[in-house]
CSV table of C-alpha atoms in Angstrom, one decimal:
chain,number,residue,atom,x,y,z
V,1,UNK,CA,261.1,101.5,9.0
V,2,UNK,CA,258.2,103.9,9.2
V,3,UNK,CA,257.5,102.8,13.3
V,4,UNK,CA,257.3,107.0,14.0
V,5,UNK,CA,258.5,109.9,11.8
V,6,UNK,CA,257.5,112.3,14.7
V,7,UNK,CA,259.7,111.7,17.8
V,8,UNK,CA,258.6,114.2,19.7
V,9,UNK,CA,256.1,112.7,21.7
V,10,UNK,CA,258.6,110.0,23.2
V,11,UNK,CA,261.5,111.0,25.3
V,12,UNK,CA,266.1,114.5,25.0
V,13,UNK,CA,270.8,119.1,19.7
V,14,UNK,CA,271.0,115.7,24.1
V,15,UNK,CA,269.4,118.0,23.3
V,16,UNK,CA,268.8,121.4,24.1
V,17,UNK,CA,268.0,121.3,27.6
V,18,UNK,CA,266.1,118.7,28.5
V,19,UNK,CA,265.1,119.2,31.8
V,20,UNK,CA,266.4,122.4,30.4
V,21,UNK,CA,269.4,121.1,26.3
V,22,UNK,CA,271.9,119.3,23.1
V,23,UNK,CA,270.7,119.5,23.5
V,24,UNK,CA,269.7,119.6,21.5
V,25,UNK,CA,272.0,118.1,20.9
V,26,UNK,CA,269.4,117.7,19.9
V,27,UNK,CA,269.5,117.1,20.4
V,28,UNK,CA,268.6,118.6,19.5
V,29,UNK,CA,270.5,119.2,19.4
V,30,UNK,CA,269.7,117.7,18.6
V,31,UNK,CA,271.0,114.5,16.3
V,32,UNK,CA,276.1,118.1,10.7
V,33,UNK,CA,279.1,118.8,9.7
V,34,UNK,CA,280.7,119.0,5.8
V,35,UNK,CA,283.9,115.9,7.2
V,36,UNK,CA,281.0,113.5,7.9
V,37,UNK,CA,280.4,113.2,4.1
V,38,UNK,CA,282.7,110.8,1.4
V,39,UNK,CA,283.1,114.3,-0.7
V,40,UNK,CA,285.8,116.5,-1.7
V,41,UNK,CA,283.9,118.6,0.8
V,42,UNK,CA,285.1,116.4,3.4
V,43,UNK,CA,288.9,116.6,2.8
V,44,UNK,CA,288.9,119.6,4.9
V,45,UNK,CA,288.3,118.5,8.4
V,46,UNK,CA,287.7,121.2,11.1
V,47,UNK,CA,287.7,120.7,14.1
V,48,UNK,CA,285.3,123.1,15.7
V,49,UNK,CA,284.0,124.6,18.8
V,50,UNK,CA,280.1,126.3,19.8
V,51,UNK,CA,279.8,128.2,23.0
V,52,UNK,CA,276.1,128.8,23.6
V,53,UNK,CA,274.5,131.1,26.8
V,54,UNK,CA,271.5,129.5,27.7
V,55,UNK,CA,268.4,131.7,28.9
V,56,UNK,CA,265.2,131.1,30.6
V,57,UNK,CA,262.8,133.7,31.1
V,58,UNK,CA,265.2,136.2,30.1
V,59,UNK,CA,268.0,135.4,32.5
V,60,UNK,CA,270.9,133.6,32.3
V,61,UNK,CA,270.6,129.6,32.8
V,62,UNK,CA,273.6,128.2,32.4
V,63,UNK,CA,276.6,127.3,29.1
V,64,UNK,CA,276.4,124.8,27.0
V,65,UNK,CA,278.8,123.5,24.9
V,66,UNK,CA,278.9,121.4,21.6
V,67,UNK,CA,282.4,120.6,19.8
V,68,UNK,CA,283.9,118.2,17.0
V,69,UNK,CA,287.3,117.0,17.2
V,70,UNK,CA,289.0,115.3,14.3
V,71,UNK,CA,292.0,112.7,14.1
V,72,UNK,CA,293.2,110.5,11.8
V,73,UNK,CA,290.3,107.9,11.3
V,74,UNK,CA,287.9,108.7,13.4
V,75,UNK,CA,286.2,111.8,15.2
V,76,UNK,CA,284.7,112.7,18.4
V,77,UNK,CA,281.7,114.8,19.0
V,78,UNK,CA,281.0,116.1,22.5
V,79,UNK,CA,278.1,118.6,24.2
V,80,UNK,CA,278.1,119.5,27.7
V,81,UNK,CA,275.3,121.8,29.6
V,82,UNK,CA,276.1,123.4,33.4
V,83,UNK,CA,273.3,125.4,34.6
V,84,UNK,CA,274.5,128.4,36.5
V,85,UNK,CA,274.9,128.8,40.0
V,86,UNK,CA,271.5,130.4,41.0
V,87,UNK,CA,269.8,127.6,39.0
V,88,UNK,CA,272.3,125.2,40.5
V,89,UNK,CA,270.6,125.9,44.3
V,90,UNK,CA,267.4,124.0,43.6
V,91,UNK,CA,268.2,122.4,39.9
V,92,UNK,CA,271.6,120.9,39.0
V,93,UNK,CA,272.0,120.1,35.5
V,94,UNK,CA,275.7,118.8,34.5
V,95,UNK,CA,275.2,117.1,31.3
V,96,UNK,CA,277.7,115.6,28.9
V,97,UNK,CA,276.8,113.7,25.8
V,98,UNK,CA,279.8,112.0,23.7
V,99,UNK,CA,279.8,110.3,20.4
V,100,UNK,CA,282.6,108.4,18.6
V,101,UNK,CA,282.8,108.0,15.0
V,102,UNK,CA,284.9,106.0,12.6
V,103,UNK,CA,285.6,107.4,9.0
V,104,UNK,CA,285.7,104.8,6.3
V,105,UNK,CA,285.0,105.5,2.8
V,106,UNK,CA,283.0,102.0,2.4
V,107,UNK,CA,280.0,103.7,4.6
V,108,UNK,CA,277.4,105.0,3.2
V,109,UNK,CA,278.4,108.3,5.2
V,110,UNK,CA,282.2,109.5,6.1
V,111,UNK,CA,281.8,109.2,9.4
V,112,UNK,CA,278.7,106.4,11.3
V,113,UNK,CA,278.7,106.5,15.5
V,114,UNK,CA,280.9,103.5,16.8
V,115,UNK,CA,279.9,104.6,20.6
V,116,UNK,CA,277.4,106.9,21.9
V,117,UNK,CA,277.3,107.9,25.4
V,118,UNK,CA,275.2,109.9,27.8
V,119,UNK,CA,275.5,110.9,31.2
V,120,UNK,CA,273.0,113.5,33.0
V,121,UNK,CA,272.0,115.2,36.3
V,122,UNK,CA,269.0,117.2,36.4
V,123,UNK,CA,268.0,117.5,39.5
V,124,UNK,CA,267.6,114.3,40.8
V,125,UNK,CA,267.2,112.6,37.3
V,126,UNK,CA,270.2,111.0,36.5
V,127,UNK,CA,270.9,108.5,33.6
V,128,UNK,CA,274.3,107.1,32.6
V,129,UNK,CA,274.0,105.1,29.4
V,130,UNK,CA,275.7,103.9,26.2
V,131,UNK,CA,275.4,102.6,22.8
V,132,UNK,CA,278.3,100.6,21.1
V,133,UNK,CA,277.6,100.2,17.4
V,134,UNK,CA,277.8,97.9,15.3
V,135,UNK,CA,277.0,98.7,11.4
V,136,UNK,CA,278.6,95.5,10.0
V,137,UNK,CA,275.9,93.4,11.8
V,138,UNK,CA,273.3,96.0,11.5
V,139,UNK,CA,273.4,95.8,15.7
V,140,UNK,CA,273.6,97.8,18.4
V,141,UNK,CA,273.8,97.1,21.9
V,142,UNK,CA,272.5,99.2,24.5
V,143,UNK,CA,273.7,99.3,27.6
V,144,UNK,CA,272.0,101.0,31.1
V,145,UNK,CA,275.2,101.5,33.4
V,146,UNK,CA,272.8,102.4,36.4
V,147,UNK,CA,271.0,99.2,36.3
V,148,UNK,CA,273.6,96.9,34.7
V,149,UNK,CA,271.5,96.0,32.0
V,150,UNK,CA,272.0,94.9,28.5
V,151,UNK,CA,270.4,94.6,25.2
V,152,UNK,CA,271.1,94.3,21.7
V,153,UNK,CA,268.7,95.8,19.2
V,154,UNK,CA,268.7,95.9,15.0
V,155,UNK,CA,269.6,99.2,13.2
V,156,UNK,CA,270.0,100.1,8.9
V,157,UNK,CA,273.1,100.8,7.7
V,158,UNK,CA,272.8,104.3,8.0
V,159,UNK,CA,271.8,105.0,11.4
V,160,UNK,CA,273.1,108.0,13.4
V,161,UNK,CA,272.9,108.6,17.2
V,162,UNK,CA,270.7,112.2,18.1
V,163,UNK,CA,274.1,113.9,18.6
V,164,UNK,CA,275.9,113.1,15.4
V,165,UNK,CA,272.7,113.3,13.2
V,166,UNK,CA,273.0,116.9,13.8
V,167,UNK,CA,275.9,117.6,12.1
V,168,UNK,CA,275.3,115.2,9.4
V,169,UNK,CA,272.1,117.5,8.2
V,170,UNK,CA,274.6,120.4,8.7
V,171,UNK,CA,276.4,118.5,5.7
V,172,UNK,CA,273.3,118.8,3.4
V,173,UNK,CA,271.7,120.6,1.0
V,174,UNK,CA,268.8,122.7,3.0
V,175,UNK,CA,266.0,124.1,0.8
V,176,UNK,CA,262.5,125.7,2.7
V,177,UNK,CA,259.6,123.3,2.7
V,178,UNK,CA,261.7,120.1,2.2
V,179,UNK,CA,262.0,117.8,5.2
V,180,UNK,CA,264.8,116.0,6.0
V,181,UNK,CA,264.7,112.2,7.3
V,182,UNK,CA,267.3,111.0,9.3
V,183,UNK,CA,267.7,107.3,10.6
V,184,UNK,CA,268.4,107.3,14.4
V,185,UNK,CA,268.8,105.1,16.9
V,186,UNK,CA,268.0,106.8,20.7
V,187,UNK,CA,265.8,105.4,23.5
V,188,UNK,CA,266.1,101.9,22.8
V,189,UNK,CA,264.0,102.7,19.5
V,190,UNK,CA,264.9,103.1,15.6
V,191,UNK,CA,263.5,106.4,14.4
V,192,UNK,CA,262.7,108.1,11.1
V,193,UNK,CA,263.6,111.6,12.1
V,194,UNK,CA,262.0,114.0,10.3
V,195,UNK,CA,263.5,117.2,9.8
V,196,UNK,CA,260.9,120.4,8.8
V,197,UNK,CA,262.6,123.1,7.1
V,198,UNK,CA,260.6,126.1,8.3
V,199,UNK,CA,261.7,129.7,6.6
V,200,UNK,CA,264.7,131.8,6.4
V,201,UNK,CA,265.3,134.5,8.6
V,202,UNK,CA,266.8,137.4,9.5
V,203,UNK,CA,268.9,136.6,13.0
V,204,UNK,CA,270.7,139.5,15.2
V,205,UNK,CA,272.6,138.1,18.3
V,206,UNK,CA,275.8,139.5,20.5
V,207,UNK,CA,277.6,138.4,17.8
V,208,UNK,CA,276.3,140.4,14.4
V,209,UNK,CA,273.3,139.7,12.4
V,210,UNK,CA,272.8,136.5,10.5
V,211,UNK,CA,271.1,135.2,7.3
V,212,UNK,CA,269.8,132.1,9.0
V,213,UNK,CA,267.6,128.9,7.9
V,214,UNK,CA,265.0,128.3,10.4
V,215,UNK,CA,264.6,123.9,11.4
V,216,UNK,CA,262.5,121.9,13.4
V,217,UNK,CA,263.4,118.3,14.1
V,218,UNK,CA,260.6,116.3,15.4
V,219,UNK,CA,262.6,114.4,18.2
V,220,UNK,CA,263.3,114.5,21.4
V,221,UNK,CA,266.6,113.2,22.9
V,222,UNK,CA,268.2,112.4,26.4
V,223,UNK,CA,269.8,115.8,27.7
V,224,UNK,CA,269.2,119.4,29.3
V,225,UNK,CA,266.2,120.4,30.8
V,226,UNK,CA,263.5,118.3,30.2
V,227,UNK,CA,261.8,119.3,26.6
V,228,UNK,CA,258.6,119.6,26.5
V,229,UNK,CA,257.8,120.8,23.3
V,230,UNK,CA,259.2,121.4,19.8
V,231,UNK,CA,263.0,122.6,19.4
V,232,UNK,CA,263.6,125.2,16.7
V,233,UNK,CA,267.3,125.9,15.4
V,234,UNK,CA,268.7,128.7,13.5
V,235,UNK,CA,271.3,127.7,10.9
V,236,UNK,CA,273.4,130.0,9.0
V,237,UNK,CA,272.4,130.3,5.7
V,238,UNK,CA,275.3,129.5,4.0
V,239,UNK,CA,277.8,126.2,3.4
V,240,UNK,CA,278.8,125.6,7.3
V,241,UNK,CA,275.3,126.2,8.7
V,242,UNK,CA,276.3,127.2,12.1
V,243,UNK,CA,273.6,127.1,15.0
V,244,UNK,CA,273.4,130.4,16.2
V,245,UNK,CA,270.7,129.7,18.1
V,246,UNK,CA,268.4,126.9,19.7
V,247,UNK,CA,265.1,127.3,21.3
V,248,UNK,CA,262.7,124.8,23.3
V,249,UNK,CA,260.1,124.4,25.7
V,250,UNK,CA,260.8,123.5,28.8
V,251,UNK,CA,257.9,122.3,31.9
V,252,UNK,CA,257.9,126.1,32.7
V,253,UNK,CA,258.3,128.6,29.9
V,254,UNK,CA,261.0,128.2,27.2
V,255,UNK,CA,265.3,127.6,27.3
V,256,UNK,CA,267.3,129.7,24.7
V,257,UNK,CA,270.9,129.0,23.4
V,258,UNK,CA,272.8,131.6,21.7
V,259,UNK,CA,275.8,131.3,20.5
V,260,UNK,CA,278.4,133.7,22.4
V,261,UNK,CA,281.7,132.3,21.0
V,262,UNK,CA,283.6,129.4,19.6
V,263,UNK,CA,285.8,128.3,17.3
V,264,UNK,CA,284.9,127.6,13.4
């Protein structure tokens, strides 16, 4: 399944901002999180919480948010963006991007997307759309809730959605000059996701200083302020690789998430 390694070309940690985000999630971001994998590692779940400030051209954007929450069997991950007021006068952007997840140990990963859901204003972009799993049937079935249209496409076993793919490779085992693939299913399109492990770095933000692992991932997903160009995220450099920071190109100049608070 080699159609394109290098998503970012095509269509966006959701992800950091697309016509500003997660955003990134990529996203950003996004398309990783330690309960996603069948490990001892995972017997802990936390539920957690990232508040970032987003900044263009040195003044404050907007908030964005990106959270996991945990029940019994399954998990929910959720990222919003709301541009602030000023931008708000000539560029709405109200974003949220949700992702189900069920947790079975037969998978290949703890947790695989059941449901995937975007809706987005930017502007006067707007897109409302959803993907219902299937990873039994190697199906999923997309579904456009603006036009009322349907189809079912084919997916591996392992595929992720752009937001939950992001806290899967938090879950992993980063080392410098090793990419990361990731299978995931966005835009009515399997991808091969690669994920380039830049550098470490040396990060200070409102919130301290931070050892930090430095990624690229070479897609581009519904969400935020149109992206134009290559999202870079800063993990910490240490077992829960937290994104303390998120940076993308946007049609004019560049959108920067921080991290500002949270919970994990």
């Amino acid at each position: 399944m080699k159609r394109l390694r290098h998503y970012n070309t095509q269509n966006s940690l959701h992800q950091m901002i697309n016509g500003t985000t997660v955003f990134f999630l990529f996203i950003v971001i996004t398309v990783l999180y330690t309960p996603f994998l069948a490990s001892d590692a995972a017997a802990e779940r936390i539920n957690e919480q990232f508040v970032f400030e987003l900044r263009w051209g040195g003044l404050k954007a907007g908030t964005a948010t990106m959270e996991i929450i945990h029940e019994e069997d399954t998990a929910r991950i959720i990222s919003t963006a709301r541009s602030a007021d000023w931008v708000s006068l000539f560029y709405t952007v109200d974003d949220r991007i949700e992702a189900h997840l069920i947790k079975k140990p037969s998978l290949l990963l703890f947790g695989l997307p059941t449901d995937y859901r975007v809706k987005i204003r930017e502007g006067r972009r707007r897109r409302n759309k959803e993907v219902i799993f299937n990873h039994e049937k190697l199906k999923a079935l997309y579904i456009d809730h603006r036009k009322g249209k349907k189809k079912e496409f084919a997916i591996l076993s392992d595929t992720l959605d752009p937001l939950s793919s992001l806290f899967y490779v938090r879950t992993l085992d980063i080392e410098v000059g090793k990419s990361i693939f990731v299978n995931i299913f966005d835009s009515k399109r399997m991808w091969n996701v690669e994920v380039q492990v830049l550098r470490k770095e040396r990060l200070k933000t409102g919130l301290g200083e931070f050892n930090t692992v430095v990624i690229k991932p070479l897609m581009k997903s519904e969400g935020i302020f149109n992206r134009k160009g290559d999202m870079v995220i800063w993990l910490t450099d240490d077992d829960r690789h937290i994104p303390v920071m998120m940076k993308t190109k946007i049609v004019v100049g560049s959108i920067v998430a921080t991290l500002v608070s949270g919970t994990y």
